[in-house]
CSV table of C-alpha atoms in Angstrom, one decimal:
chain,number,residue,atom,x,y,z
A,1,MET,CA,3.8,-49.2,-90.1
A,2,ALA,CA,4.9,-48.0,-86.7
A,3,LYS,CA,3.1,-50.9,-85.0
A,4,LEU,CA,4.7,-53.4,-87.3
A,5,LYS,CA,8.1,-52.0,-86.4
A,6,LYS,CA,7.4,-53.1,-82.8
A,7,PHE,CA,7.5,-56.8,-84.0
A,8,ASP,CA,10.7,-56.4,-86.1
A,9,PHE,CA,12.1,-59.5,-84.5
A,10,HIS,CA,15.8,-60.4,-84.8
A,11,TYR,CA,18.3,-62.4,-82.7
A,12,THR,CA,20.9,-60.7,-80.7
A,13,PRO,CA,24.4,-62.3,-81.0
A,14,THR,CA,27.2,-62.0,-78.5
A,15,GLY,CA,30.0,-59.6,-78.9
A,16,THR,CA,31.9,-62.0,-81.2
A,17,GLY,CA,29.0,-62.1,-83.7
A,18,VAL,CA,27.9,-65.7,-82.8
A,19,ILE,CA,24.9,-67.0,-80.9
A,20,SER,CA,24.4,-70.4,-79.2
A,21,GLY,CA,21.5,-72.7,-79.6
A,22,PRO,CA,20.1,-72.2,-76.1
A,23,ALA,CA,20.2,-68.4,-76.6
A,24,VAL,CA,18.3,-68.8,-79.9
A,25,LEU,CA,15.6,-70.8,-78.2
A,26,GLN,CA,15.4,-68.4,-75.3
A,27,GLN,CA,15.1,-65.3,-77.5
A,28,THR,CA,12.5,-67.1,-79.7
A,29,GLU,CA,10.4,-68.0,-76.7
A,30,ASP,CA,10.6,-64.5,-75.3
A,31,ALA,CA,9.5,-63.0,-78.7
A,32,ILE,CA,6.5,-65.4,-79.0
A,33,ASN,CA,5.5,-64.7,-75.4
A,34,GLU,CA,5.5,-61.0,-76.0
A,35,ILE,CA,3.4,-61.4,-79.1
A,36,GLY,CA,0.9,-63.5,-77.2
A,37,GLU,CA,0.7,-61.0,-74.4
A,38,TYR,CA,0.1,-58.2,-76.9
A,39,ALA,CA,-2.6,-60.2,-78.6
A,40,ASP,CA,-4.3,-60.8,-75.3
A,41,ASN,CA,-4.2,-57.1,-74.5
A,42,ALA,CA,-5.6,-56.3,-78.0
A,43,SER,CA,-8.5,-58.7,-77.4
A,44,ASP,CA,-9.3,-57.1,-74.1
A,45,ASN,CA,-9.2,-53.7,-75.6
A,46,SER,CA,-11.5,-54.8,-78.4
A,47,GLU,CA,-14.1,-56.1,-76.0
A,48,GLU,CA,-13.9,-52.9,-73.9
A,49,ALA,CA,-14.4,-50.8,-77.0
A,50,LEU,CA,-17.4,-52.9,-78.1
A,51,ASN,CA,-19.0,-52.4,-74.7
A,52,ILE,CA,-18.4,-48.7,-74.9
A,53,ALA,CA,-20.0,-48.6,-78.3
A,54,LYS,CA,-23.0,-50.5,-77.1
A,55,GLU,CA,-23.5,-48.0,-74.2
A,56,ALA,CA,-23.1,-45.1,-76.6
A,57,ARG,CA,-25.8,-46.5,-78.9
A,58,ALA,CA,-28.2,-47.0,-75.9
A,59,THR,CA,-27.5,-43.4,-74.8
A,60,ALA,CA,-28.1,-42.1,-78.4
A,61,GLN,CA,-31.4,-44.0,-78.5
A,62,THR,CA,-32.5,-42.6,-75.2
A,63,ALA,CA,-31.5,-39.1,-76.2
A,64,ASN,CA,-33.5,-39.5,-79.5
A,65,SER,CA,-36.6,-40.5,-77.5
A,66,THR,CA,-36.1,-37.7,-75.1
A,67,SER,CA,-35.8,-35.1,-77.8
A,68,SER,CA,-39.1,-36.4,-79.4
A,69,ASN,CA,-40.9,-36.1,-76.1
A,70,ALA,CA,-39.4,-32.6,-75.6
A,71,LEU,CA,-40.6,-31.5,-79.0
A,72,ALA,CA,-44.1,-32.7,-78.3
A,73,GLU,CA,-44.1,-30.9,-75.0
A,74,ALA,CA,-42.8,-27.7,-76.6
A,75,ASN,CA,-45.6,-27.7,-79.2
A,76,ALA,CA,-48.1,-28.1,-76.4
A,77,ALA,CA,-46.6,-25.3,-74.4
A,78,ASN,CA,-46.6,-23.1,-77.5
A,79,GLU,CA,-50.3,-23.6,-77.8
A,80,LYS,CA,-50.8,-22.7,-74.1
A,81,VAL,CA,-48.7,-19.6,-74.5
A,82,GLU,CA,-51.0,-18.5,-77.4
A,83,THR,CA,-54.0,-19.0,-75.2
A,84,LEU,CA,-52.4,-17.2,-72.3
A,85,LYS,CA,-51.5,-14.3,-74.5
A,86,GLN,CA,-55.1,-13.9,-75.5
A,87,VAL,CA,-56.1,-13.9,-71.8
A,88,VAL,CA,-53.4,-11.3,-71.0
A,89,ASP,CA,-54.6,-9.1,-73.7
A,90,ASP,CA,-58.1,-9.2,-72.3
A,91,TRP,CA,-56.7,-8.3,-68.9
A,92,ASP,CA,-54.7,-5.3,-70.1
A,93,ASP,CA,-57.4,-2.7,-69.6
A,94,ASP,CA,-58.2,-3.9,-66.1
A,95,ILE,CA,-54.5,-3.9,-65.3
A,96,GLN,CA,-54.1,-0.3,-66.6
A,97,GLU,CA,-57.0,0.8,-64.4
A,98,ALA,CA,-55.5,-1.0,-61.4
A,99,VAL,CA,-52.2,0.7,-62.1
A,100,ALA,CA,-53.8,4.1,-62.1
A,101,ALA,CA,-55.6,3.4,-58.9
A,102,SER,CA,-52.5,2.1,-57.3
A,103,LYS,CA,-50.6,5.2,-58.4
A,104,SER,CA,-53.2,7.4,-56.7
A,105,ALA,CA,-53.0,5.3,-53.6
A,106,VAL,CA,-49.2,5.6,-53.7
A,107,ASP,CA,-49.4,9.4,-54.0
A,108,ALA,CA,-51.8,9.6,-51.1
A,109,SER,CA,-49.7,7.2,-49.0
A,110,THR,CA,-46.6,9.3,-49.8
A,111,SER,CA,-48.4,12.5,-48.6
A,112,ALA,CA,-49.5,10.7,-45.5
A,113,VAL,CA,-46.0,9.4,-44.9
A,114,ASN,CA,-44.6,13.0,-45.3
A,115,THR,CA,-47.3,14.3,-42.8
A,116,ALA,CA,-46.5,11.5,-40.4
A,117,ASN,CA,-42.7,12.2,-40.7
A,118,SER,CA,-43.3,15.9,-40.0
A,119,ALA,CA,-45.5,15.0,-37.0
A,120,GLN,CA,-42.8,12.6,-35.8
A,121,SER,CA,-40.2,15.3,-36.1
A,122,THR,CA,-42.3,17.8,-34.2
A,123,ALA,CA,-43.0,15.1,-31.5
A,124,ASN,CA,-39.2,14.4,-31.2
A,125,GLU,CA,-38.4,18.0,-30.8
A,126,ALA,CA,-41.1,18.4,-28.1
A,127,LYS,CA,-39.8,15.2,-26.4
A,128,ALA,CA,-36.2,16.6,-26.5
A,129,SER,CA,-37.4,19.9,-25.1
A,130,ALA,CA,-39.3,18.1,-22.3
A,131,GLN,CA,-36.3,16.0,-21.5
A,132,GLU,CA,-34.1,19.0,-21.4
A,133,SER,CA,-36.5,20.8,-19.1
A,134,ALA,CA,-36.7,17.8,-16.8
A,135,ALA,CA,-32.9,17.6,-16.7
A,136,ASN,CA,-32.7,21.3,-15.8
A,137,ALA,CA,-35.3,20.9,-13.1
A,138,GLN,CA,-33.4,17.9,-11.7
A,139,THR,CA,-30.1,19.8,-11.7
A,140,ALA,CA,-31.8,22.7,-10.0
A,141,ALA,CA,-33.2,20.3,-7.4
A,142,ASN,CA,-29.8,18.8,-6.9
A,143,ASN,CA,-28.1,22.2,-6.5
A,144,ALA,CA,-30.7,23.2,-3.9
A,145,ALA,CA,-30.3,20.0,-1.9
A,146,GLN,CA,-26.5,20.4,-2.1
A,147,ALA,CA,-26.8,24.0,-0.9
A,148,VAL,CA,-29.0,22.9,2.0
A,149,GLN,CA,-26.4,20.2,2.9
A,150,THR,CA,-23.6,22.7,2.7
A,151,ALA,CA,-25.4,25.1,4.9
A,152,GLU,CA,-26.1,22.4,7.5
A,153,THR,CA,-22.4,21.3,7.3
A,154,ALA,CA,-21.3,24.9,7.8
A,155,GLN,CA,-23.6,25.3,10.8
A,156,GLN,CA,-22.3,22.1,12.4
A,157,ALA,CA,-18.7,23.2,11.8
A,158,ALA,CA,-19.5,26.5,13.4
A,159,GLU,CA,-21.1,24.8,16.4
A,160,THR,CA,-18.2,22.4,16.7
A,161,ALA,CA,-15.7,25.3,16.5
A,162,GLN,CA,-17.6,27.2,19.2
A,163,GLY,CA,-17.5,24.1,21.4
A,164,ASN,CA,-13.8,23.6,20.8
A,165,ALA,CA,-13.1,27.2,21.6
A,166,GLU,CA,-15.1,26.9,24.9
A,167,SER,CA,-13.2,23.7,25.7
A,168,ALA,CA,-9.9,25.3,24.9
A,169,LEU,CA,-10.8,28.3,27.1
A,170,THR,CA,-11.7,25.9,29.9
A,171,SER,CA,-8.5,23.9,29.4
A,172,ALA,CA,-6.4,27.1,29.3
A,173,THR,CA,-8.0,28.3,32.5
A,174,THR,CA,-7.5,24.9,34.2
A,175,ALA,CA,-3.9,24.8,33.0
A,176,GLN,CA,-3.2,28.4,34.3
A,177,THR,CA,-4.7,27.5,37.7
A,178,ALA,CA,-2.6,24.3,37.8
A,179,ALA,CA,0.5,26.2,36.8
A,180,GLU,CA,-0.1,28.8,39.5
A,181,ASN,CA,-0.7,26.0,42.1
A,182,ALA,CA,2.4,24.2,40.9
A,183,GLU,CA,4.5,27.3,41.2
A,184,ALA,CA,3.2,27.9,44.7
A,185,LYS,CA,3.9,24.3,45.7
A,186,ALA,CA,7.4,24.6,44.2
A,187,ILE,CA,8.1,27.7,46.2
A,188,GLU,CA,6.7,26.1,49.3
A,189,ALA,CA,8.7,23.0,48.7
A,190,ALA,CA,11.9,25.0,48.1
A,191,ASN,CA,11.3,26.9,51.3
A,192,SER,CA,10.5,23.8,53.3
A,193,ALA,CA,13.2,21.5,51.9
A,194,TYR,CA,16.0,20.5,54.1
A,195,CYS,CA,19.6,21.2,53.0
A,196,VAL,CA,23.0,19.8,53.9
A,197,ARG,CA,25.4,22.6,54.7
A,198,VAL,CA,29.1,22.8,55.7
A,199,ILE,CA,30.9,25.1,58.0
A,200,ASP,CA,34.7,25.8,58.3
A,201,GLN,CA,35.0,25.0,62.1
A,202,GLU,CA,34.7,22.2,64.6
A,203,LEU,CA,31.2,21.7,66.0
A,204,SER,CA,29.9,20.6,69.5
A,205,ILE,CA,26.6,19.7,71.0
A,206,SER,CA,24.0,22.6,71.2
A,207,GLN,CA,26.6,25.0,69.9
A,208,THR,CA,25.5,28.4,68.6
A,209,ILE,CA,26.8,29.2,65.2
A,210,THR,CA,26.7,32.2,62.9
A,211,THR,CA,24.5,31.4,59.9
A,212,ALA,CA,26.7,33.6,57.7
A,213,ASP,CA,29.5,31.0,58.0
A,214,LEU,CA,27.3,28.2,56.5
A,215,LYS,CA,27.7,27.1,52.9
A,216,PRO,CA,25.6,27.3,50.9
A,217,GLN,CA,23.7,30.4,51.8
A,218,GLY,CA,20.0,31.0,51.3
A,219,ASN,CA,16.8,29.5,52.9
A,220,ILE,CA,18.6,28.4,56.1
A,221,LYS,CA,16.0,26.9,58.4
A,222,VAL,CA,15.5,24.5,61.4
A,223,GLY,CA,16.1,20.9,60.4
A,224,ASP,CA,19.0,21.6,57.9
A,225,THR,CA,22.1,19.4,58.3
A,226,VAL,CA,25.4,21.0,59.3
A,227,VAL,CA,28.8,19.2,58.9
A,228,GLY,CA,31.9,20.6,60.5
A,229,ILE,CA,35.5,20.2,59.6
A,230,ASP,CA,35.8,17.7,62.5
A,231,GLY,CA,33.4,15.3,60.7
A,232,ARG,CA,30.5,15.7,63.1
A,233,MET,CA,27.1,16.1,61.5
A,234,PHE,CA,24.4,18.1,63.4
A,235,THR,CA,21.0,19.4,62.6
A,236,ILE,CA,19.8,23.0,63.3
A,237,ALA,CA,17.6,22.8,66.4
A,238,SER,CA,16.6,26.4,66.5
A,239,MET,CA,17.3,29.9,65.0
A,240,SER,CA,17.3,33.4,66.3
A,241,GLU,CA,14.4,35.6,65.2
A,242,ASP,CA,16.6,37.6,62.8
A,243,GLY,CA,18.1,34.4,61.5
A,244,THR,CA,21.7,35.4,62.1
A,245,THR,CA,22.5,32.6,64.6
A,246,ALA,CA,21.4,29.0,64.9
A,247,VAL,CA,21.7,26.4,67.7
A,248,LEU,CA,22.8,22.9,66.8
A,249,SER,CA,21.2,19.7,68.0
A,250,SER,CA,22.1,17.9,71.2
A,251,THR,CA,23.1,14.8,69.2
A,252,TYR,CA,25.3,14.3,66.2
A,253,VAL,CA,26.7,11.7,63.8
A,254,ASP,CA,30.4,11.3,63.7
A,255,LEU,CA,31.6,11.0,60.1
A,256,THR,CA,35.3,10.9,60.9
A,257,PRO,CA,35.7,7.1,60.5
A,258,ASN,CA,35.3,7.5,56.7
A,259,VAL,CA,35.6,11.2,56.0
A,260,SER,CA,38.2,13.6,57.3
A,261,TYR,CA,37.7,17.4,57.4
A,262,SER,CA,41.1,18.2,59.0
A,263,ALA,CA,42.4,21.5,57.9
A,264,ALA,CA,46.0,20.3,58.5
A,265,GLN,CA,46.3,18.4,55.2
A,266,GLN,CA,49.4,19.5,53.3
A,267,LEU,CA,48.3,19.1,49.6
A,268,THR,CA,49.4,21.2,46.7
A,269,ASP,CA,46.9,23.0,44.6
A,270,ALA,CA,47.3,20.4,41.8
A,271,GLU,CA,46.8,17.5,44.4
A,272,GLN,CA,43.7,19.2,45.8
A,273,GLN,CA,42.3,19.7,42.3
A,274,THR,CA,43.0,16.0,41.5
A,275,ALA,CA,41.2,14.9,44.7
A,276,ARG,CA,38.2,17.0,43.9
A,277,ASN,CA,38.1,15.6,40.4
A,278,ASN,CA,38.4,12.0,41.7
A,279,ILE,CA,35.4,12.4,44.0
A,280,GLY,CA,33.4,14.4,41.6
A,281,PHE,CA,33.1,17.4,43.9
A,282,ILE,CA,33.0,21.1,43.1
A,283,ASN,CA,36.0,22.4,41.2
A,284,GLY,CA,37.6,25.7,42.3
A,285,VAL,CA,37.3,27.8,45.3
A,286,ASN,CA,34.5,29.9,43.8
A,287,ALA,CA,32.2,27.0,43.3
A,288,TRP,CA,30.3,27.8,46.5
A,289,ALA,CA,28.6,30.6,44.8
A,290,ASP,CA,27.4,28.4,41.9
A,291,ASP,CA,23.6,28.4,41.5
A,292,ASN,CA,23.6,24.5,41.4
A,293,PHE,CA,25.6,24.2,44.5
A,294,ASN,CA,22.7,22.8,46.6
A,295,GLN,CA,22.0,20.0,44.2
A,296,ARG,CA,25.7,19.1,43.7
A,297,THR,CA,26.3,19.1,47.4
A,298,ASP,CA,23.4,16.8,47.9
A,299,ASP,CA,24.6,14.6,45.2
A,300,TYR,CA,28.0,14.4,46.8
A,301,LEU,CA,27.2,14.2,50.5
A,302,CYS,CA,24.0,12.1,50.5
A,303,PRO,CA,25.7,8.8,49.3
A,304,ILE,CA,28.4,9.4,52.0
A,305,LEU,CA,25.8,10.0,54.7
A,306,GLU,CA,23.8,6.9,53.6
A,307,GLU,CA,27.0,4.8,53.8
A,308,LEU,CA,27.8,6.2,57.3
A,309,ILE,CA,24.2,5.5,58.5
A,310,LEU,CA,24.5,1.9,57.3
A,311,GLU,CA,28.0,1.5,58.9
A,312,ASN,CA,26.7,2.9,62.2
A,313,GLY,CA,23.8,0.5,62.7
A,314,GLY,CA,21.1,2.2,60.5
A,315,THR,CA,19.0,0.3,57.9
A,316,GLN,CA,18.2,0.9,54.3
A,317,GLN,CA,14.5,1.1,55.2
A,318,GLU,CA,15.2,4.0,57.6
A,319,ILE,CA,17.1,5.8,54.8
A,320,ASP,CA,14.2,5.2,52.3
A,321,ASP,CA,11.7,6.4,54.9
A,322,ILE,CA,13.7,9.7,55.2
A,323,LYS,CA,13.8,10.1,51.5
A,324,ASN,CA,10.1,9.4,51.0
A,325,SER,CA,9.3,11.8,53.8
A,326,GLU,CA,11.3,14.6,52.1
A,327,ASN,CA,9.8,13.8,48.7
A,328,SER,CA,6.3,13.8,50.2
A,329,GLY,CA,7.0,17.2,51.9
A,330,GLU,CA,8.1,18.6,48.5
A,331,ALA,CA,5.1,17.2,46.7
A,332,SER,CA,2.7,18.7,49.2
């Protein structure tokens, strides 16, 4: 009844309850077309169902044949099983004997395995002991070799230390000798070095002067330079045996063109101090006793003397030769 309801055909009027002729024809054609389509589908489905039924029948027939064959084979197999059972029953005694023999063999094998395991354990222990002994022997050999190496190193260090000590002693002896020689040379150079000295008086050729009037004092000798307040620069030509008097050279250099030693200057103490500071000379009236007076006098007078030599016809080469001669005398 549900399928018949699908084909419960009726016309569908418009909203006013009427329907036109063309609409009736259209709706009728649509209904007939749907019925035809459904009939076609039903025919197709019937043919498909028929084909499936045929295939099912063929499958059933094949299964029936197969089951018959299987039954026959099962019967044949059952007969073979009965025969095999009889054979197995006949073999049972032989199998029991074989099982007993196999059990005895298994017991013997187990005992042999246990014995082998024990022997293997003993062998492993012996091997471990041997390896430990070999390791201990190798350690002892290494310690011995290291001890020999340490002893050789210590011996070499001792020999090196002895050599260094001998070298140090030789160097110390050499240094001491060199120091003594240097001290002697220094004393000799100090005694033989020429010095520039000043005196508070006018000087003349070959004049005899009292060495106590010279400044600075100490190590007065022939060859020293003496500058008087008149600007004349002499050298000491000779000295008395007791060193209290000295005779000046027969020639001199006149320094008055550039340096004045006149005692008639009228300068205040502050002006004199300023003048000394300006020329970098010695400060204060007590500077003559300064231990560094010789060096400071040289530093002050030597540039002045060099300038005077150049202005009076001398050359720089002559000045350098004098310096080199003095330095060579000090070094010797």
